[in-house]
Amino acid sequence: MATADLLLHPVRMRILQALFDADPLTTAQLRDRLPDIAPATMYRHIAVLADAGVLEVVEEKRVRGTVERSYRVRPEQAVVDPAARTAMTREDHLRAYTTFAASLLTDFDRYLAHEDADPTSDGVVYRQAAVWLTEEEFAAMIEEIESVVLARVGQARDDDRIRHVISLVVVPDKPRTEHVPDAD
């Protein structure tokens, strides 16, 4: 597992999102998908992720005198370590969340830039709900959500399937220590 600084860097997060549950990609293919990232920046951040074990090289081949590598994400390494999360300050969490939210906006903007984008027929969903749960109920709900999504990760790609990116944000409405009076 990795640290928040490693995974939640804006460029590295976009590289990881492009590779999540996708076929292995070369740096050139990643540059095609993320054309606004300068080549030197792309190479540098891929190297950081590969050195940390978050990306693995799945193929190497010679192309015009250089070695072209294809990368994929090692999902078990692309998670912020619970101990690292615990050690984060409030400012660290704000910075990490801001990076995450900005990446969501970038993904949505990239989707809307396609001429044939139709949010209604494409099933775009953004929704918020409030639920009152005990700690045990909350833990069970998160486990249920994760298991539903993870059960569908890695399904065979075919002409009928479209890649969807699922993002989950859970924020308590108040700090755990704040007391809420009983409703009468």
XYZ file of N, CA, C and O in Angstrom:
736
model
N 0.845 -1.178 0.000
C 0.000 0.000 0.000
C 0.883 1.232 0.000
O 2.044 1.162 0.341
N 0.285 2.357 -0.387
C 1.073 3.562 -0.601
C 0.595 4.704 0.289
O -0.385 4.586 1.014
N 1.298 5.813 0.172
C 0.936 6.995 0.943
C 0.019 7.897 0.125
O -0.056 7.792 -1.102
N -0.646 8.788 0.820
C -1.515 9.752 0.148
C -0.700 10.652 -0.777
O -1.146 10.969 -1.881
N 0.489 11.064 -0.340
C 1.322 11.925 -1.185
C 1.652 11.254 -2.513
O 1.682 11.901 -3.549
N 1.880 9.956 -2.478
C 2.202 9.230 -3.707
C 0.988 9.144 -4.625
O 1.063 9.464 -5.803
N -0.149 8.721 -4.094
C -1.318 8.426 -4.925
C -2.183 9.634 -5.245
O -2.831 9.660 -6.281
N -2.220 10.604 -4.361
C -3.162 11.708 -4.546
C -2.537 12.940 -5.188
O -3.105 14.024 -5.140
N -1.407 12.763 -5.814
C -0.832 13.833 -6.622
C -1.706 13.965 -7.872
O -2.095 12.956 -8.463
N -2.043 15.183 -8.300
C -2.984 15.341 -9.421
C -2.601 14.581 -10.697
O -3.455 13.945 -11.309
N -1.351 14.627 -11.092
C -0.934 13.942 -12.325
C -0.941 12.434 -12.121
O -1.457 11.682 -12.951
N -0.396 11.973 -10.999
C -0.353 10.531 -10.758
C -1.762 9.954 -10.629
O -2.028 8.851 -11.108
N -2.670 10.704 -10.015
C -4.049 10.222 -9.896
C -4.676 10.056 -11.274
O -5.359 9.069 -11.546
N -4.432 10.987 -12.166
C -4.994 10.875 -13.520
C -4.400 9.701 -14.276
O -5.107 9.010 -15.010
N -3.111 9.452 -14.092
C -2.480 8.293 -14.729
C -3.126 7.009 -14.210
O -3.491 6.125 -14.985
N -3.295 6.919 -12.905
C -3.908 5.723 -12.315
C -5.337 5.537 -12.808
O -5.746 4.425 -13.145
N -6.101 6.627 -12.869
C -7.488 6.521 -13.331
C -7.550 6.040 -14.775
O -8.440 5.287 -15.140
N -6.599 6.478 -15.588
C -6.582 6.043 -16.988
C -6.265 4.550 -17.096
O -6.708 3.884 -18.033
N -5.536 4.022 -16.125
C -5.125 2.620 -16.171
C -6.039 1.673 -15.399
O -5.981 0.467 -15.612
N -6.860 2.198 -14.483
C -7.726 1.315 -13.686
C -8.603 0.472 -14.582
O -9.310 0.972 -15.441
N -8.538 -0.813 -14.408
C -9.347 -1.797 -15.133
C -9.321 -1.567 -16.641
O -10.323 -1.741 -17.326
N -8.174 -1.168 -17.126
C -7.981 -0.988 -18.575
C -6.893 -1.962 -19.020
O -6.148 -2.503 -18.208
N -6.806 -2.179 -20.322
C -5.703 -2.970 -20.836
C -4.409 -2.227 -20.535
O -4.406 -0.996 -20.400
N -3.298 -2.949 -20.414
C -2.020 -2.265 -20.201
C -1.785 -1.221 -21.297
O -2.150 -1.430 -22.454
N -1.188 -0.107 -20.904
C -0.936 0.986 -21.830
C 0.526 1.378 -21.793
O 1.171 1.316 -20.743
N 1.031 1.813 -22.941
C 2.372 2.374 -23.010
C 2.302 3.841 -22.597
O 1.218 4.435 -22.523
N 3.462 4.420 -22.373
C 3.503 5.847 -22.054
C 2.928 6.659 -23.207
O 2.192 7.628 -22.982
N 3.212 6.259 -24.437
C 2.662 6.972 -25.600
C 1.131 6.903 -25.607
O 0.457 7.895 -25.894
N 0.569 5.741 -25.282
C -0.891 5.613 -25.235
C -1.473 6.444 -24.097
O -2.539 7.052 -24.254
N -0.784 6.489 -22.970
C -1.239 7.340 -21.865
C -1.193 8.807 -22.268
O -2.094 9.577 -21.931
N -0.159 9.196 -23.003
C -0.064 10.588 -23.468
C -1.215 10.924 -24.418
O -1.733 12.034 -24.400
N -1.647 9.947 -25.240
C -2.808 10.165 -26.116
C -4.075 10.384 -25.297
O -4.923 11.190 -25.672
N -4.211 9.664 -24.191
C -5.405 9.798 -23.340
C -5.351 11.031 -22.454
O -6.391 11.531 -22.030
N -4.143 11.486 -22.158
C -3.953 12.637 -21.268
C -3.053 13.659 -21.964
O -1.946 13.946 -21.503
N -3.514 14.232 -23.090
C -2.643 15.074 -23.914
C -2.202 16.375 -23.254
O -1.229 16.987 -23.706
N -2.884 16.796 -22.196
C -2.505 18.048 -21.543
C -1.312 17.886 -20.593
O -0.782 18.875 -20.095
N -0.868 16.656 -20.364
C 0.288 16.424 -19.504
C 1.536 16.396 -20.381
O 1.622 15.619 -21.337
N 2.487 17.231 -20.041
C 3.740 17.312 -20.817
C 4.457 15.963 -20.791
O 4.434 15.263 -19.776
N 5.110 15.600 -21.913
C 5.780 14.297 -21.975
C 6.767 14.052 -20.829
O 6.762 12.982 -20.222
N 7.608 15.023 -20.521
C 8.594 14.830 -19.447
C 7.895 14.603 -18.106
O 8.331 13.777 -17.297
N 6.815 15.328 -17.885
C 6.042 15.162 -16.651
C 5.427 13.774 -16.591
O 5.472 13.101 -15.550
N 4.871 13.323 -17.713
C 4.265 11.992 -17.775
C 5.308 10.929 -17.447
O 5.082 10.059 -16.599
N 6.468 10.972 -18.104
C 7.525 9.982 -17.858
C 7.969 9.993 -16.396
O 8.178 8.938 -15.792
N 8.133 11.181 -15.829
C 8.595 11.307 -14.444
C 7.605 10.662 -13.471
O 7.987 9.889 -12.592
N 6.310 10.936 -13.662
C 5.315 10.403 -12.722
C 5.065 8.911 -12.921
O 4.789 8.196 -11.949
N 5.188 8.419 -14.140
C 5.100 6.975 -14.362
C 6.270 6.296 -13.649
O 6.088 5.257 -13.005
N 7.448 6.882 -13.732
C 8.616 6.306 -13.054
C 8.410 6.275 -11.539
O 8.748 5.280 -10.878
N 7.849 7.337 -10.975
C 7.590 7.380 -9.531
C 6.628 6.250 -9.135
O 6.856 5.530 -8.168
N 5.545 6.088 -9.913
C 4.556 5.048 -9.606
C 5.142 3.648 -9.793
O 4.863 2.735 -9.003
N 5.962 3.466 -10.818
C 6.583 2.156 -11.056
C 7.604 1.844 -9.961
O 7.640 0.716 -9.443
N 8.411 2.823 -9.591
C 9.405 2.613 -8.535
C 8.748 2.262 -7.203
O 9.295 1.489 -6.414
N 7.557 2.806 -6.960
C 6.836 2.531 -5.712
C 6.070 1.210 -5.765
O 5.476 0.796 -4.772
N 6.050 0.566 -6.937
C 5.353 -0.712 -7.060
C 3.864 -0.589 -7.325
O 3.148 -1.587 -7.325
N 3.387 0.623 -7.587
C 1.963 0.835 -7.878
C 1.661 0.453 -9.325
O 0.599 -0.082 -9.627
N 2.612 0.723 -10.219
C 2.503 0.279 -11.609
C 3.483 -0.855 -11.821
O 4.580 -0.861 -11.247
N 3.090 -1.815 -12.651
C 4.006 -2.875 -13.022
C 4.151 -2.902 -14.536
O 3.211 -2.599 -15.266
N 5.340 -3.256 -14.967
C 5.620 -3.406 -16.391
C 5.155 -4.799 -16.795
O 5.578 -5.788 -16.211
N 4.255 -4.856 -17.778
C 3.740 -6.153 -18.226
C 4.328 -6.579 -19.571
O 4.211 -7.742 -19.939
N 4.965 -5.627 -20.265
C 5.583 -5.970 -21.546
C 6.646 -4.922 -21.869
O 6.483 -3.742 -21.569
N 7.719 -5.392 -22.470
C 8.754 -4.508 -22.971
C 9.072 -4.933 -24.390
O 9.199 -6.125 -24.672
N 9.176 -3.939 -25.292
C 9.580 -4.268 -26.664
C 10.423 -3.122 -27.220
O 10.273 -1.967 -26.832
N 11.286 -3.485 -28.115
C 12.166 -2.513 -28.752
C 11.411 -1.783 -29.851
O 10.779 -2.409 -30.704
N 11.479 -0.447 -29.816
C 10.864 0.387 -30.841
C 11.877 1.476 -31.196
O 12.191 2.329 -30.363
N 12.372 1.425 -32.426
C 13.327 2.427 -32.930
C 14.450 2.731 -31.940
O 14.708 3.881 -31.599
N 15.071 1.693 -31.437
C 16.239 1.871 -30.581
C 15.950 2.139 -29.118
O 16.879 2.290 -28.333
N 14.689 2.251 -28.728
C 14.361 2.440 -27.321
C 13.481 1.278 -26.858
O 12.953 0.517 -27.660
N 13.308 1.182 -25.561
C 12.448 0.148 -24.994
C 11.107 0.784 -24.647
O 11.058 1.768 -23.910
N 10.054 0.227 -25.236
C 8.700 0.697 -24.943
C 8.079 -0.260 -23.927
O 8.061 -1.466 -24.146
N 7.602 0.296 -22.820
C 7.015 -0.518 -21.759
C 5.508 -0.310 -21.712
O 5.023 0.804 -21.880
N 4.798 -1.400 -21.430
C 3.353 -1.330 -21.179
C 3.147 -1.518 -19.684
O 3.750 -2.409 -19.073
N 2.282 -0.679 -19.113
C 2.060 -0.668 -17.668
C 0.622 -1.025 -17.324
O -0.297 -0.770 -18.097
N 0.459 -1.556 -16.123
C -0.862 -1.721 -15.540
C -0.749 -1.441 -14.047
O 0.333 -1.514 -13.461
N -1.904 -1.148 -13.452
C -1.969 -0.838 -12.022
C -1.959 -2.135 -11.230
O -2.622 -3.104 -11.600
N -1.248 -2.130 -10.141
C -1.316 -3.221 -9.163
C -2.335 -2.758 -8.116
O -1.992 -1.985 -7.225
N -3.601 -3.185 -8.243
C -4.680 -2.638 -7.396
C -4.403 -2.696 -5.904
O -4.755 -1.766 -5.169
N -3.757 -3.766 -5.454
C -3.490 -3.883 -4.015
C -2.488 -2.839 -3.534
O -2.420 -2.544 -2.339
N -1.717 -2.249 -4.453
C -0.744 -1.216 -4.096
C -1.285 0.198 -4.312
O -0.671 1.165 -3.887
N -2.424 0.314 -4.982
C -2.983 1.628 -5.328
C -4.016 2.076 -4.299
O -5.052 2.629 -4.632
N -3.721 1.810 -3.041
C -4.616 2.164 -1.946
C -3.773 2.866 -0.886
O -2.677 2.422 -0.571
N -4.316 3.954 -0.332
C -3.584 4.649 0.726
C -3.624 3.772 1.972
O -4.692 3.371 2.442
N -2.467 3.467 2.491
C -2.307 2.647 3.680
C -3.106 3.251 4.842
O -3.038 4.460 5.072
N -3.867 2.438 5.585
C -4.632 2.976 6.728
C -3.754 3.728 7.726
O -4.164 4.757 8.269
N -2.552 3.251 7.970
C -1.659 3.954 8.903
C -1.268 5.318 8.348
O -1.202 6.303 9.090
N -1.035 5.382 7.038
C -0.698 6.666 6.414
C -1.892 7.609 6.484
O -1.725 8.810 6.727
N -3.100 7.072 6.288
C -4.305 7.899 6.377
C -4.482 8.452 7.789
O -4.837 9.600 7.984
N -4.204 7.616 8.775
C -4.324 8.035 10.177
C -3.322 9.136 10.505
O -3.630 10.042 11.287
N -2.151 9.073 9.909
C -1.099 10.054 10.183
C -1.327 11.387 9.475
O -0.647 12.364 9.764
N -2.295 11.446 8.564
C -2.536 12.684 7.813
C -3.133 13.758 8.716
O -3.983 13.475 9.555
N -2.693 14.993 8.509
C -3.264 16.141 9.228
C -4.571 16.557 8.547
O -4.887 16.085 7.442
N -5.294 17.450 9.159
C -6.513 17.986 8.524
C -6.172 18.643 7.195
O -6.903 18.511 6.225
N -5.051 19.363 7.151
C -4.624 20.020 5.922
C -4.292 18.980 4.845
O -4.599 19.178 3.670
N -3.664 17.883 5.256
C -3.369 16.801 4.313
C -4.667 16.232 3.733
O -4.765 15.980 2.532
N -5.659 16.021 4.605
C -6.942 15.491 4.135
C -7.630 16.473 3.185
O -8.199 16.063 2.171
N -7.574 17.759 3.502
C -8.186 18.761 2.631
C -7.501 18.772 1.271
O -8.157 18.795 0.230
N -6.176 18.711 1.270
C -5.425 18.693 0.017
C -5.746 17.429 -0.789
O -5.985 17.486 -1.998
N -5.808 16.290 -0.111
C -6.115 15.033 -0.794
C -7.534 15.054 -1.366
O -7.761 14.646 -2.509
N -8.478 15.552 -0.587
C -9.863 15.604 -1.060
C -9.997 16.582 -2.229
O -10.706 16.307 -3.200
N -9.307 17.705 -2.149
C -9.339 18.690 -3.234
C -8.795 18.072 -4.523
O -9.373 18.255 -5.599
N -7.705 17.322 -4.419
C -7.143 16.640 -5.588
C -8.143 15.641 -6.149
O -8.356 15.562 -7.364
N -8.773 14.869 -5.266
C -9.770 13.880 -5.689
C -10.944 14.568 -6.389
O -11.358 14.159 -7.478
N -11.472 15.630 -5.784
C -12.614 16.343 -6.375
C -12.229 16.964 -7.722
O -13.014 16.931 -8.676
N -11.029 17.511 -7.803
C -10.576 18.087 -9.074
C -10.469 17.008 -10.150
O -10.810 17.252 -11.315
N -10.038 15.809 -9.772
C -9.947 14.735 -10.762
C -11.336 14.321 -11.243
O -11.520 13.992 -12.412
N -12.331 14.357 -10.359
C -13.707 14.069 -10.777
C -14.179 15.104 -11.795
O -14.805 14.756 -12.803
N -13.897 16.375 -11.525
C -14.279 17.433 -12.461
C -13.583 17.258 -13.808
O -14.203 17.439 -14.856
N -12.307 16.888 -13.780
C -11.565 16.668 -15.019
C -12.163 15.512 -15.810
O -12.338 15.603 -17.030
N -12.498 14.418 -15.120
C -13.123 13.268 -15.793
C -14.443 13.665 -16.438
O -14.723 13.305 -17.583
N -15.259 14.414 -15.704
C -16.572 14.797 -16.222
C -16.424 15.772 -17.391
O -17.140 15.668 -18.395
N -15.484 16.688 -17.279
C -15.234 17.632 -18.368
C -14.770 16.892 -19.624
O -15.217 17.193 -20.732
N -13.887 15.897 -19.452
C -13.406 15.110 -20.585
C -14.573 14.341 -21.231
O -14.697 14.283 -22.439
N -15.466 13.792 -20.407
C -16.641 13.087 -20.927
C -17.528 14.049 -21.719
O -17.934 13.764 -22.846
N -17.819 15.220 -21.149
C -18.701 16.187 -21.819
C -18.087 16.755 -23.096
O -18.820 17.217 -23.973
N -16.764 16.713 -23.211
C -16.101 17.233 -24.408
C -16.363 16.355 -25.635
O -16.202 16.817 -26.761
N -16.790 15.109 -25.431
C -17.127 14.243 -26.570
C -18.410 14.762 -27.210
O -19.403 15.037 -26.525
N -18.368 14.895 -28.504
C -19.505 15.447 -29.247
C -20.803 14.675 -29.004
O -21.880 15.253 -28.938
N -20.695 13.366 -28.864
C -21.894 12.538 -28.698
C -22.257 12.274 -27.233
O -23.102 11.422 -26.951
N -21.658 13.003 -26.292
C -21.987 12.813 -24.878
C -23.449 13.168 -24.624
O -23.923 14.225 -25.033
N -24.158 12.269 -23.981
C -25.563 12.471 -23.618
C -25.742 11.948 -22.198
O -26.021 10.760 -21.996
N -25.566 12.820 -21.193
C -25.598 12.367 -19.801
C -26.837 11.550 -19.430
O -26.723 10.568 -18.701
N -27.989 11.898 -19.961
C -29.196 11.162 -19.604
C -29.162 9.736 -20.141
O -29.305 8.773 -19.390
N -28.944 9.584 -21.437
C -28.949 8.232 -22.003
C -27.696 7.450 -21.624
O -27.720 6.214 -21.609
N -26.603 8.120 -21.270
C -25.379 7.434 -20.865
C -25.421 6.996 -19.405
O -24.496 6.338 -18.930
N -26.470 7.368 -18.693
C -26.625 6.922 -17.310
C -25.754 7.654 -16.306
O -25.411 7.102 -15.266
N -25.392 8.906 -16.598
C -24.597 9.683 -15.657
C -25.427 9.902 -14.390
O -26.607 10.264 -14.456
N -24.812 9.659 -13.247
C -25.500 9.815 -11.962
C -24.606 10.601 -11.021
O -23.428 10.286 -10.876
N -25.136 11.602 -10.417
C -24.486 12.268 -9.290
C -25.598 12.576 -8.310
O -26.593 13.202 -8.630
N -25.434 12.043 -7.134
C -26.535 12.058 -6.176
C -25.954 12.101 -4.772
O -24.876 11.606 -4.514
N -26.736 12.665 -3.870
C -26.350 12.713 -2.468
C -27.536 12.271 -1.635
O -28.688 12.532 -1.991
N -27.271 11.599 -0.539
C -28.314 11.181 0.391
C -27.729 11.210 1.791
O -26.521 11.053 1.974
N -28.565 11.407 2.758
C -28.141 11.365 4.156
C -28.769 10.138 4.808
O -29.944 9.848 4.588
N -27.970 9.410 5.546
C -28.463 8.232 6.258
C -27.994 8.301 7.712
O -26.910 8.795 7.998
N -28.835 7.839 8.623
C -28.489 7.763 10.038
C -28.136 6.321 10.344
O -28.978 5.426 10.212
N -26.879 6.084 10.737
C -26.402 4.721 10.936
C -25.526 4.621 12.175
O -24.792 5.565 12.506
N -25.589 3.471 12.822
C -24.624 3.198 13.880
C -23.277 2.918 13.223
O -23.203 2.729 11.993
N -22.221 2.843 14.015
C -20.909 2.537 13.452
C -20.928 1.183 12.747
O -20.336 1.025 11.675
N -21.617 0.218 13.337
C -21.690 -1.115 12.741
C -22.480 -1.080 11.431
O -22.090 -1.717 10.445
N -23.606 -0.364 11.414
C -24.407 -0.252 10.189
C -23.627 0.459 9.092
O -23.691 0.078 7.924
N -22.886 1.494 9.484
C -22.074 2.228 8.510
C -21.009 1.327 7.914
O -20.828 1.273 6.698
N -20.291 0.591 8.757
C -19.249 -0.317 8.276
C -19.848 -1.358 7.331
O -19.261 -1.674 6.287
N -21.027 -1.883 7.661
C -21.686 -2.877 6.803
C -22.072 -2.270 5.463
O -21.919 -2.907 4.418
N -22.576 -1.033 5.477
C -22.974 -0.371 4.232
C -21.763 -0.174 3.317
O -21.824 -0.469 2.121
N -20.657 0.315 3.860
C -19.441 0.522 3.064
C -18.964 -0.808 2.491
O -18.608 -0.902 1.311
N -18.988 -1.860 3.293
C -18.577 -3.181 2.814
C -19.492 -3.658 1.686
O -19.015 -4.206 0.685
N -20.790 -3.417 1.812
C -21.749 -3.808 0.764
C -21.470 -3.058 -0.536
O -21.454 -3.654 -1.617
N -21.261 -1.752 -0.433
C -21.001 -0.942 -1.630
C -19.727 -1.431 -2.312
O -19.690 -1.638 -3.526
N -18.677 -1.594 -1.522
C -17.405 -2.042 -2.094
C -17.544 -3.416 -2.738
O -17.003 -3.653 -3.815
N -18.270 -4.332 -2.110
C -18.389 -5.674 -2.676
C -19.191 -5.658 -3.970
O -18.875 -6.397 -4.910
N -20.205 -4.801 -4.059
C -20.996 -4.703 -5.292
C -20.127 -4.197 -6.436
O -20.164 -4.730 -7.553
N -19.321 -3.178 -6.169
C -18.456 -2.624 -7.213
C -17.344 -3.618 -7.557
O -17.108 -3.920 -8.729
N -16.665 -4.158 -6.544
C -15.546 -5.061 -6.797
C -15.973 -6.337 -7.515
O -15.188 -6.915 -8.268
N -17.221 -6.754 -7.320
C -17.711 -7.944 -8.016
C -17.770 -7.729 -9.526
O -17.782 -8.687 -10.294
N -17.795 -6.479 -9.955
C -17.905 -6.169 -11.378
C -16.579 -5.713 -12.000
O -16.489 -5.556 -13.209
N -15.574 -5.493 -11.176
C -14.262 -5.112 -11.686
C -13.663 -6.319 -12.409
O -13.747 -7.445 -11.938
N -13.092 -6.063 -13.561
C -12.420 -7.120 -14.297
C -13.316 -7.943 -15.200
O -12.882 -8.957 -15.735
N -14.568 -7.510 -15.396
C -15.427 -8.238 -16.317
C -14.848 -8.156 -17.725
O -14.169 -7.196 -18.073
N -15.146 -9.161 -18.520
C -14.637 -9.202 -19.889
C -15.101 -7.976 -20.664
O -16.247 -7.532 -20.528
N -14.191 -7.423 -21.445
C -14.525 -6.284 -22.288
C -15.099 -6.808 -23.591
O -14.549 -7.728 -24.184
N -16.211 -6.228 -24.021
C -16.781 -6.592 -25.318
C -17.542 -5.391 -25.856
O -17.586 -4.336 -25.233
N -18.135 -5.548 -27.030
C -18.806 -4.428 -27.688
C -20.017 -3.910 -26.926
O -20.435 -2.770 -27.115
N -20.603 -4.735 -26.066
C -21.788 -4.322 -25.317
C -21.457 -3.568 -24.030
O -22.329 -2.933 -23.452
N -20.216 -3.651 -23.576
C -19.848 -3.044 -22.294
C -19.153 -1.705 -22.506
O -18.315 -1.549 -23.386
N -19.486 -0.767 -21.658
C -18.881 0.561 -21.651
C -18.178 0.726 -20.310
O -18.740 0.383 -19.266
N -16.977 1.248 -20.320
C -16.237 1.473 -19.076
C -16.872 2.636 -18.321
O -17.090 3.711 -18.871
N -17.205 2.391 -17.067
C -17.742 3.425 -16.174
C -16.770 3.586 -15.004
O -16.224 2.604 -14.515
N -16.583 4.806 -14.572
C -15.731 5.070 -13.423
C -16.653 5.347 -12.236
O -17.494 6.249 -12.287
N -16.509 4.548 -11.201
C -17.336 4.680 -10.004
C -16.480 5.350 -8.932
O -15.395 4.878 -8.609
N -16.969 6.438 -8.375
C -16.263 7.146 -7.312
C -17.168 7.203 -6.090
O -18.375 7.395 -6.217
N -16.579 7.049 -4.930
C -17.347 7.068 -3.691
C -16.759 8.118 -2.763
O -15.550 8.148 -2.544
N -17.617 8.965 -2.254
C -17.223 9.962 -1.265
C -18.168 9.809 -0.089
O -19.387 9.809 -0.262
N -17.623 9.641 1.093
C -18.431 9.550 2.309
C -17.902 10.586 3.282
O -16.716 10.580 3.614
N -18.765 11.492 3.700
C -18.372 12.549 4.627
C -19.408 12.608 5.748
O -20.600 12.753 5.479
N -18.984 12.512 7.005
C -19.949 12.658 8.097
C -20.457 14.094 8.147
O -19.760 15.028 7.767
N -21.663 14.244 8.592
C -22.275 15.570 8.681
C -21.729 16.359 9.863
O -21.852 17.563 9.911
N -21.152 15.669 10.807
C -20.630 16.309 12.017
C -19.502 15.457 12.566
O -19.420 14.272 12.251
N -18.640 16.024 13.393
C -17.610 15.191 14.035
C -18.259 14.142 14.930
O -19.332 14.367 15.495
N -17.602 13.014 15.076
C -18.101 11.899 15.872
C -18.372 12.313 17.314
O -19.282 11.804 17.957
N -17.601 13.241 17.869
C -17.716 13.607 19.273
C -18.850 14.590 19.559
O -19.203 14.791 20.708
N -19.366 15.217 18.518
C -20.452 16.183 18.719
C -21.737 15.445 19.047
O -22.129 14.497 18.398
N -22.427 15.873 20.114
C -23.643 15.196 20.550
C -24.862 15.777 19.819
O -25.004 16.979 19.684
N -25.711 14.889 19.346
C -26.966 15.288 18.727
C -28.077 14.936 19.693
O -28.228 13.774 20.072
N -28.869 15.932 20.134
C -29.942 15.634 21.090
C -30.988 14.703 20.499
O -31.222 14.715 19.293
N -31.573 13.884 21.336
C -32.657 12.996 20.896
C -33.835 13.813 20.413
O -34.173 14.832 20.981
N -34.449 13.320 19.323
C -35.645 13.974 18.810
C -36.836 13.528 19.644
O -36.979 12.351 19.974
N -37.698 14.443 20.011
C -38.892 14.083 20.785
C -40.114 14.112 19.915
O -40.303 14.801 19.028
